[in-house]
CSV table of C-alpha atoms in Angstrom, one decimal:
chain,number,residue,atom,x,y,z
A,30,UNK,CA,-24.4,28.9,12.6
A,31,UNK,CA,-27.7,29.9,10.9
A,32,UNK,CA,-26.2,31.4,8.1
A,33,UNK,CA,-24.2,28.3,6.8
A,34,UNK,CA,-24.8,26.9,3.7
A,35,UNK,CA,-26.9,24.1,2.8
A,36,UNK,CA,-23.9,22.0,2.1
A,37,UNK,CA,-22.0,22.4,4.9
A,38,UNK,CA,-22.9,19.3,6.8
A,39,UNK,CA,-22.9,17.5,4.0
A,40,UNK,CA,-19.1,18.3,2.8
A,41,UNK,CA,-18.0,18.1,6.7
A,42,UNK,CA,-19.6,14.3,6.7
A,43,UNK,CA,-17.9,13.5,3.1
A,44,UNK,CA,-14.5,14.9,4.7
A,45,UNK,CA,-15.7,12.3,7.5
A,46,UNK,CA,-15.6,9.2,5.4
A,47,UNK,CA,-12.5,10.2,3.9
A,48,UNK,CA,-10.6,10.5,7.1
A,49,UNK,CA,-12.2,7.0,8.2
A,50,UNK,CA,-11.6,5.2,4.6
A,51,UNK,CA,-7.9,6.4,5.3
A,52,UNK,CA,-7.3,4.7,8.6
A,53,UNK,CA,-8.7,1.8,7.6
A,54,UNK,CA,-6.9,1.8,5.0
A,55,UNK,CA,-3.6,2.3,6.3
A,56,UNK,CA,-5.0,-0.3,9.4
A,57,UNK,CA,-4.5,2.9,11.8
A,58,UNK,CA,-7.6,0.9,13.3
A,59,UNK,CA,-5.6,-1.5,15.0
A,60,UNK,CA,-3.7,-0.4,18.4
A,61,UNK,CA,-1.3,-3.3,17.6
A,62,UNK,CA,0.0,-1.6,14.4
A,63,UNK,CA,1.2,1.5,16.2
A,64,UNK,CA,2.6,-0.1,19.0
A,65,UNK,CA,4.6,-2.2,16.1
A,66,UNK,CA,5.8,1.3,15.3
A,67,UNK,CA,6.7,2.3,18.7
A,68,UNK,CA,8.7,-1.3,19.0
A,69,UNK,CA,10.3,-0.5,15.9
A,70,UNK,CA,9.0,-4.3,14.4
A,71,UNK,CA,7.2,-2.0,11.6
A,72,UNK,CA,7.7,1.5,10.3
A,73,UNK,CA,5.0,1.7,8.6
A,74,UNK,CA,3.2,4.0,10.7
A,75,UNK,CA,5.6,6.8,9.3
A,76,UNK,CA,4.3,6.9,6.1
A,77,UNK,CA,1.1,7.4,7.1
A,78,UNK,CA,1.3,11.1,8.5
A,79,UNK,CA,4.4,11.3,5.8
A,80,UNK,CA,1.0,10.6,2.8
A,81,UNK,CA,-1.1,12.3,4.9
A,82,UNK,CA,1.2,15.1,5.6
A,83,UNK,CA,2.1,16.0,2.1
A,84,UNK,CA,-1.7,16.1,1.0
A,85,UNK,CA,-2.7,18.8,4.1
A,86,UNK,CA,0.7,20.8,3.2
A,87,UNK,CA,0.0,21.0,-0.7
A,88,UNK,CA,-3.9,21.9,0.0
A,89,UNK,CA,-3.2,24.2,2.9
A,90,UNK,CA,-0.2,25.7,1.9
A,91,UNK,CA,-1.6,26.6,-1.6
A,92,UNK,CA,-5.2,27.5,-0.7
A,93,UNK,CA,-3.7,30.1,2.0
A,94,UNK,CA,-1.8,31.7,-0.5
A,95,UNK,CA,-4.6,32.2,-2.7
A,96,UNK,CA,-5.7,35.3,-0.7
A,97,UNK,CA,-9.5,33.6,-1.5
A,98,UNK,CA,-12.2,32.5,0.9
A,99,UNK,CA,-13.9,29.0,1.4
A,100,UNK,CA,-17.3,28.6,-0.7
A,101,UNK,CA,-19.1,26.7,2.5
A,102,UNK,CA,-18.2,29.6,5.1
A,103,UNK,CA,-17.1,32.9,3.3
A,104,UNK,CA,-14.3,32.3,5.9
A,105,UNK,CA,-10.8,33.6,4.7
A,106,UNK,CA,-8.1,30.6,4.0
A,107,UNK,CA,-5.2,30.9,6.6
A,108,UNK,CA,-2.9,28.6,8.7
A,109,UNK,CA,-4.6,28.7,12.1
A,110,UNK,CA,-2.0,28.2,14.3
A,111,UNK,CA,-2.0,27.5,17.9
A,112,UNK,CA,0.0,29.2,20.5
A,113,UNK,CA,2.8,27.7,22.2
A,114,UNK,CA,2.9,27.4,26.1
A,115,UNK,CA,4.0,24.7,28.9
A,116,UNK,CA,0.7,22.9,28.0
A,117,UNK,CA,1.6,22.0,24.6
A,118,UNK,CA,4.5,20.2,25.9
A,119,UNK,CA,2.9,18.7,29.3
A,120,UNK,CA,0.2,17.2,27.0
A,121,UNK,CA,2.1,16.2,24.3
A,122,UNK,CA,4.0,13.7,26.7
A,123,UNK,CA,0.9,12.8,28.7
A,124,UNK,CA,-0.6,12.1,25.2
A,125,UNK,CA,2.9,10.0,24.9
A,126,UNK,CA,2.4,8.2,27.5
A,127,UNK,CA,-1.2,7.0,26.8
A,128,UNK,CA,-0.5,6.4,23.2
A,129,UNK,CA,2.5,4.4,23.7
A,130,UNK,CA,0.6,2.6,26.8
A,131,UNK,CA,-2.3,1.6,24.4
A,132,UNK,CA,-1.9,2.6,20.4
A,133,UNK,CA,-4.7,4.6,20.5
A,134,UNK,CA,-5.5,8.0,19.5
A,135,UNK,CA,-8.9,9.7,19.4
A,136,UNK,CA,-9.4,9.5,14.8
A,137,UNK,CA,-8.3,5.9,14.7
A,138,UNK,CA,-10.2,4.5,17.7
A,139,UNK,CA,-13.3,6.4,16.5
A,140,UNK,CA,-12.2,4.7,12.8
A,141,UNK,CA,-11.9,1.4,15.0
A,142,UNK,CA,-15.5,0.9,16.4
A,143,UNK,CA,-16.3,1.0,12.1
A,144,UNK,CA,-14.8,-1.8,12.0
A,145,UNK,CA,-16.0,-3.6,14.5
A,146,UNK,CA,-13.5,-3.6,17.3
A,147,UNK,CA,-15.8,-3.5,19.5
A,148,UNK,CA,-13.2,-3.3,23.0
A,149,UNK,CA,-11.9,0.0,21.5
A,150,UNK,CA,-15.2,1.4,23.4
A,151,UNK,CA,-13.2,1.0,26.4
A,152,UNK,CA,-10.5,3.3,25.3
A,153,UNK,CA,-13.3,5.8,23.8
A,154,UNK,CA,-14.7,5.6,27.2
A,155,UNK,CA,-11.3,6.5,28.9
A,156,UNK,CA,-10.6,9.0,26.3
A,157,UNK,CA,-13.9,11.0,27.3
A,158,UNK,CA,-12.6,10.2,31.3
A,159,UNK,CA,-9.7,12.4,30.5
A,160,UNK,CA,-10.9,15.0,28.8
A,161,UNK,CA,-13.6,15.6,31.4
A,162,UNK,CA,-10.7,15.5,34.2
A,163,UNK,CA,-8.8,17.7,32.2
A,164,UNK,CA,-11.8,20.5,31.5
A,165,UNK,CA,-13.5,19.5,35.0
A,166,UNK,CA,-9.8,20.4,36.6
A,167,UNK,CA,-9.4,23.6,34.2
A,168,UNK,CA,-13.0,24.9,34.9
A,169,UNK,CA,-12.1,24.8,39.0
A,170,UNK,CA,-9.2,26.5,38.4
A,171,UNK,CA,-10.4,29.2,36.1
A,172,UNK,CA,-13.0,29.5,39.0
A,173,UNK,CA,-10.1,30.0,41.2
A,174,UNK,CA,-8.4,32.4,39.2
A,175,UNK,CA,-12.0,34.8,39.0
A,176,UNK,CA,-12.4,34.7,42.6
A,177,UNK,CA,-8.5,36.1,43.3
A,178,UNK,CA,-9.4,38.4,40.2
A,179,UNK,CA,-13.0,39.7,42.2
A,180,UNK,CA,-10.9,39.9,45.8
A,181,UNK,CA,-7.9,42.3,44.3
B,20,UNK,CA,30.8,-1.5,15.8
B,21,UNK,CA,29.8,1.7,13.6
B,22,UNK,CA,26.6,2.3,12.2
B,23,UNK,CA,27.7,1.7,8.8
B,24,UNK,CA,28.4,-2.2,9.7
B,25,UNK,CA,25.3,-2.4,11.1
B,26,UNK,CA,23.5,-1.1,8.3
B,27,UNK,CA,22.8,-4.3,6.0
B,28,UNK,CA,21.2,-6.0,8.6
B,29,UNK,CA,18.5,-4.1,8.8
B,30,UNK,CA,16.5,-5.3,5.5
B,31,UNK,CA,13.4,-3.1,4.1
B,32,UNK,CA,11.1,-6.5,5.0
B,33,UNK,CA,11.9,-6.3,8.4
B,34,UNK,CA,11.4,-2.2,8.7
B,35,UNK,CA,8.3,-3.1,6.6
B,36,UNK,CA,7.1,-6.6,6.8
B,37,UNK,CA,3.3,-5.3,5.6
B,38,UNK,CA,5.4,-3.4,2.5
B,39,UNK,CA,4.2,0.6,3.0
B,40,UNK,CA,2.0,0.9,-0.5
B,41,UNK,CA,-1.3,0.5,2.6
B,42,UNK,CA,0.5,3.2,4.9
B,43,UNK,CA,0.9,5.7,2.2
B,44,UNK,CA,-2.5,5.0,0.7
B,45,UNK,CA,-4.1,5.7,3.8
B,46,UNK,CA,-2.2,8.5,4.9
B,47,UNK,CA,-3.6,9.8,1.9
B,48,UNK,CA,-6.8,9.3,2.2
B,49,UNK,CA,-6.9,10.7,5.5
B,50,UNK,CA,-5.1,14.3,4.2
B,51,UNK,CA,-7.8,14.0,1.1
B,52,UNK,CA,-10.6,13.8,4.2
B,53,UNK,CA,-8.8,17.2,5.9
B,54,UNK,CA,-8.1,18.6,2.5
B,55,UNK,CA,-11.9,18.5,1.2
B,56,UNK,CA,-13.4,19.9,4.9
B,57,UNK,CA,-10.3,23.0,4.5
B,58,UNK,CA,-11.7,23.4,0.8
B,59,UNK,CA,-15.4,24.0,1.5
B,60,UNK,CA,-15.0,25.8,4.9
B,61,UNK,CA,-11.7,26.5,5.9
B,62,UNK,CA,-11.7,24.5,9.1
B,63,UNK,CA,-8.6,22.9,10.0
B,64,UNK,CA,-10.5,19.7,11.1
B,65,UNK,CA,-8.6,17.5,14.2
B,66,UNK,CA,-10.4,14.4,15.6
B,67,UNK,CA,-9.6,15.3,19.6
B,68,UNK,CA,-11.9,18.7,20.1
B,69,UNK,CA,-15.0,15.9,19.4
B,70,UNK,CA,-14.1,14.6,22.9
B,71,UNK,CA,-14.8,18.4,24.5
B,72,UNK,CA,-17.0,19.9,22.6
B,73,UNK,CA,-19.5,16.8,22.6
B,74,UNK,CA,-19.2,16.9,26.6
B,75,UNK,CA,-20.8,20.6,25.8
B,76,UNK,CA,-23.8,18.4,25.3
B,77,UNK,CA,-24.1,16.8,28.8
B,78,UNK,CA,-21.7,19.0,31.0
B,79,UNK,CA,-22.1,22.6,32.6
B,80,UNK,CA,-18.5,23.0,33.5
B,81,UNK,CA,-17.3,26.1,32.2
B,82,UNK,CA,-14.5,25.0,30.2
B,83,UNK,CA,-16.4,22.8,27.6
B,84,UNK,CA,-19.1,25.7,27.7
B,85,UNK,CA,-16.8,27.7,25.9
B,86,UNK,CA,-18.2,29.3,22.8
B,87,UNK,CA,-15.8,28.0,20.2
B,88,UNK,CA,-17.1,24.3,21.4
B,89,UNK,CA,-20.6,25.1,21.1
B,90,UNK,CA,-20.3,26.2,17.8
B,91,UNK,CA,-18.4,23.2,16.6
B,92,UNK,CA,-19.7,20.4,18.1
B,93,UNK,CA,-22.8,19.6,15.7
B,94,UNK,CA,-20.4,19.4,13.1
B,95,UNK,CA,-17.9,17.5,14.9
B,96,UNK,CA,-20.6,14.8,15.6
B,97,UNK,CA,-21.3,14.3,11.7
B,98,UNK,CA,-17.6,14.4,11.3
B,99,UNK,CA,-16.9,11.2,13.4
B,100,UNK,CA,-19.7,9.9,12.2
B,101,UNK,CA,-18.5,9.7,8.9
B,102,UNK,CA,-15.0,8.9,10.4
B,103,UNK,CA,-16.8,6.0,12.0
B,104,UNK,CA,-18.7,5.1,8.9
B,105,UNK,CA,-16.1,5.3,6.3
B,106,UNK,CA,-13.7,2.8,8.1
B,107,UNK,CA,-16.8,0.7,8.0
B,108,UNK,CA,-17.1,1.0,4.6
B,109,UNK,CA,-13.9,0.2,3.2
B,110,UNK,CA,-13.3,-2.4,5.8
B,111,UNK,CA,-16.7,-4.4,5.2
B,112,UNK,CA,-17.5,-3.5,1.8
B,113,UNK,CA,-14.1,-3.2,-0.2
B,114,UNK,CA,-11.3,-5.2,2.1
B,115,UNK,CA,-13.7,-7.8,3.7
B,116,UNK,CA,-17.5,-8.1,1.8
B,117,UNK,CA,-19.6,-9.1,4.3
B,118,UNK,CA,-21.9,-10.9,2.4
B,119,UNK,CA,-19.0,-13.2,1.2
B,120,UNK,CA,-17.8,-14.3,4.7
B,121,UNK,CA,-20.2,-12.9,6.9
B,122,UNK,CA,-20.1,-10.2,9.8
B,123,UNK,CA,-17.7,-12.6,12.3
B,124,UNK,CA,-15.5,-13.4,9.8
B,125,UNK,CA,-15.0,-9.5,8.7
B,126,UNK,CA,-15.2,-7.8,11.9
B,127,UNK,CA,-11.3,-7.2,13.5
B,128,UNK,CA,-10.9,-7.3,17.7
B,129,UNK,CA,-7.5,-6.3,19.4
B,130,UNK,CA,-6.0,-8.5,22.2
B,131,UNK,CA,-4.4,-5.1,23.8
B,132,UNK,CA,-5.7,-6.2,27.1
B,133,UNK,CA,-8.9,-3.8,28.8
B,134,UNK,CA,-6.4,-2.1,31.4
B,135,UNK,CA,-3.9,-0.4,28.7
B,136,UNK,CA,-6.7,0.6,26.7
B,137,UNK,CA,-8.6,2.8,29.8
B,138,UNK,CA,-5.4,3.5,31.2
B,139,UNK,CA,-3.6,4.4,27.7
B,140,UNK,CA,-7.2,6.1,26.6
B,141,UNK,CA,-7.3,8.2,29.4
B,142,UNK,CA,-4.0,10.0,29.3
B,143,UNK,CA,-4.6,10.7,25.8
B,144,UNK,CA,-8.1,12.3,26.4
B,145,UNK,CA,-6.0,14.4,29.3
B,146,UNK,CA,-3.0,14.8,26.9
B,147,UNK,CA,-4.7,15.2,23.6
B,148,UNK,CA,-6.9,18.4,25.0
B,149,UNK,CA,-3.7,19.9,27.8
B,150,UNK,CA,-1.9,19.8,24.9
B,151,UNK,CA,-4.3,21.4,22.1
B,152,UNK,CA,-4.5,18.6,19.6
B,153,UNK,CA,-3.7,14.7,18.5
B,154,UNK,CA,-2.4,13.0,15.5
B,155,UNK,CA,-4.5,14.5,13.5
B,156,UNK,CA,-4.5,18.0,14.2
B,157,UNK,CA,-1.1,18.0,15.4
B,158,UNK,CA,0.4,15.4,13.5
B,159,UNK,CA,-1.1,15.9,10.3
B,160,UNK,CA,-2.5,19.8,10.3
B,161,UNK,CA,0.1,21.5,11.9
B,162,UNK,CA,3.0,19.4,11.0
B,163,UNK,CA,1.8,20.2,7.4
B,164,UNK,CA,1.1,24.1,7.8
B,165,UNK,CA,4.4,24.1,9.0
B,166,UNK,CA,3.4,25.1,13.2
B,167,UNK,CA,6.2,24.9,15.3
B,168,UNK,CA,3.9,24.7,18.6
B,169,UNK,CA,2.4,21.8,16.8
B,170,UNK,CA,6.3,20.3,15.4
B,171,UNK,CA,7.3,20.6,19.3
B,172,UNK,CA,4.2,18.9,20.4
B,173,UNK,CA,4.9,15.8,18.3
B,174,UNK,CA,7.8,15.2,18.6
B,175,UNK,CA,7.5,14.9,22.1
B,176,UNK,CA,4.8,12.5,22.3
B,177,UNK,CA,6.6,10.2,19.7
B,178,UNK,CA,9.2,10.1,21.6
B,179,UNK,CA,7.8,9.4,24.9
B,180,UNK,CA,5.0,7.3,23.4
B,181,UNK,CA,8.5,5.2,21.7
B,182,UNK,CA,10.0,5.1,25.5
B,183,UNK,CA,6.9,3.8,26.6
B,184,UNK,CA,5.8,1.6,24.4
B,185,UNK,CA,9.6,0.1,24.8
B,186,UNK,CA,9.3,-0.1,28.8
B,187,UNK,CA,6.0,-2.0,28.2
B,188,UNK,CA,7.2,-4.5,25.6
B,189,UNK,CA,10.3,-5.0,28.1
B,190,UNK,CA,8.3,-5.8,31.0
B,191,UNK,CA,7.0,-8.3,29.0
B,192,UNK,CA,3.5,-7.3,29.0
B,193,UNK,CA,2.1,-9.1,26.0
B,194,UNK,CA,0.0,-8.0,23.8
């Protein structure tokens, strides 16, 4: 992106230290605090996406009604949504499993090393593991699919 | 028994023993982080792509060589980066000064033992990038534009990630 403005980086890394103030904050840093949600021994976890939540709907919702563009990027405001597919659902409960196997997810671990939870890096290291399976077994099979494509 | 009986039992200290003013706080602090980064640029800004795009840096497979990675993934760096930096902030500047009881005292280690962390971080790295986004960006983005792919994705992982967890805890693997 050559043409981006000066500020872009800068914004993206202030929008950074937000994000991470915010699960400290809310203690999203600690795997034991979401598994306390998952056991039902503290809720708190649900007002957390509910604050969180409310802020993105009011900011998105508003700003892609505005029919205006971002300052940083010239790019048109919009809800960007992702298309639904058997993937969405096949991830979303192998994501289930994993997050209710260890209360991590990839913003609050990365949150977690800032404060100095040092064996999060295991989990970061098993959260790059999957996603290399996952694009190493997509890759192969996108190779596959070319190859049937070249021999019709 | 109905559910009305059981209703009074359940006290708002034991829902909540940590109260929620933290929880809601943070949550918004985290939408203020996604709000300011959809303000300047428009990006709709999810903590899992990170995990793909920055294997752009070191892999060849196809998949992360995609061009929607490669553009993102400088920015996505300097995103966590401030992720990682701001929890650092609060935690040993604001909640814990570190020059008042030094970097041991400040610091904060789980005891979830090694094996659920690879294990759990693993599925989630698969999960989080089968199923096109996290907490974050599902969670938080697309539960807040409204997305029903993003609605259906969540609610399916909080509910097996709540069947899970439960199985766990009644296995009695502690902590």
């Amino acid at each position: 992106m050559s043409d981006q403005s000066p500020l872009f980086m800068p914004l993206i890394f202030v929008g950074g230290l937000l994000f991470g103030v915010g699960l400290a904050v809310s203690h999203m840093t600690h795997p034991e605090v979401v598994l306390a949600f998952l056991q039902f021994s503290d809720l708190g976890l649900a007002f957390v996406m509910g604050g969180a939540g409310v802020v993105t709907m009011i900011v998105i919702g508003i700003a892609s009604r505005s029919g205006r563009v971002a300052p940083l990027t010239g790019t048109p405001y919009g809800r960007r949504l992702k298309s639904m597919d058997r993937n969405v659902l096949y991830g979303g409960t192998i994501f289930g499993v994993g997050w209710g196997l260890s209360g991590i997810c990839p913003g609050a671990a990365y949150a977690s090393v800032g404060v100095g939870n040092y064996p999060i890096l295991v989990a970061i290291a098993g959260m790059f593991l999957g996603a290399y399976a996952q694009g190493y077994w997509r890759s192969a099979r996108a190779a596959d699919r070319a190859d049937v494509a070249a021999g019709d | 028994m109905s559910a009305l009986e059981l209703l009074p039992l359940v006290t708002y200290g034991e829902l909540f023993p940590e109260g929620i003013t933290r929880y809601a706080v943070g949550g918004a602090f985290i939408g203020l982080g996604i709000a300011v980064v959809y303000l300047g640029t428009a990006i709709i800004a999810g903590a899992s792509t990170f995990l793909e795009t920055t294997l752009s840096y070191v892999s060849n497979q196809s998949r992360f060589q995609q061009s929607r990675f490669l553009a993102s993934r400088d920015w996505r760096v300097v995103f966590t980066a401030g992720i990682v930096l701001g929890a650092a902030g609060y935690w040993f500047l604001i909640l814990n000064p570190v020059w008042e009881v030094g970097f041991e005292a400040a610091a904060w280690q789980t005891d979830v033992q090694l094996w659920r962390l690879l294990a759990g971080g693993f599925l989630v790295g698969v999960g989080t990038r089968l199923g096109k986004g996290c907490t974050s960006g599902h969670g938080v983005c697309g539960v807040g534009s409204f997305s029903q792919t993003s609605i259906v994705n969540v609610a399916t992982f909080v509910l097996v990630a709540i069947g899970t967890a439960q199985v766990v805890m009644a296995m009695g693997v502690q902590p």
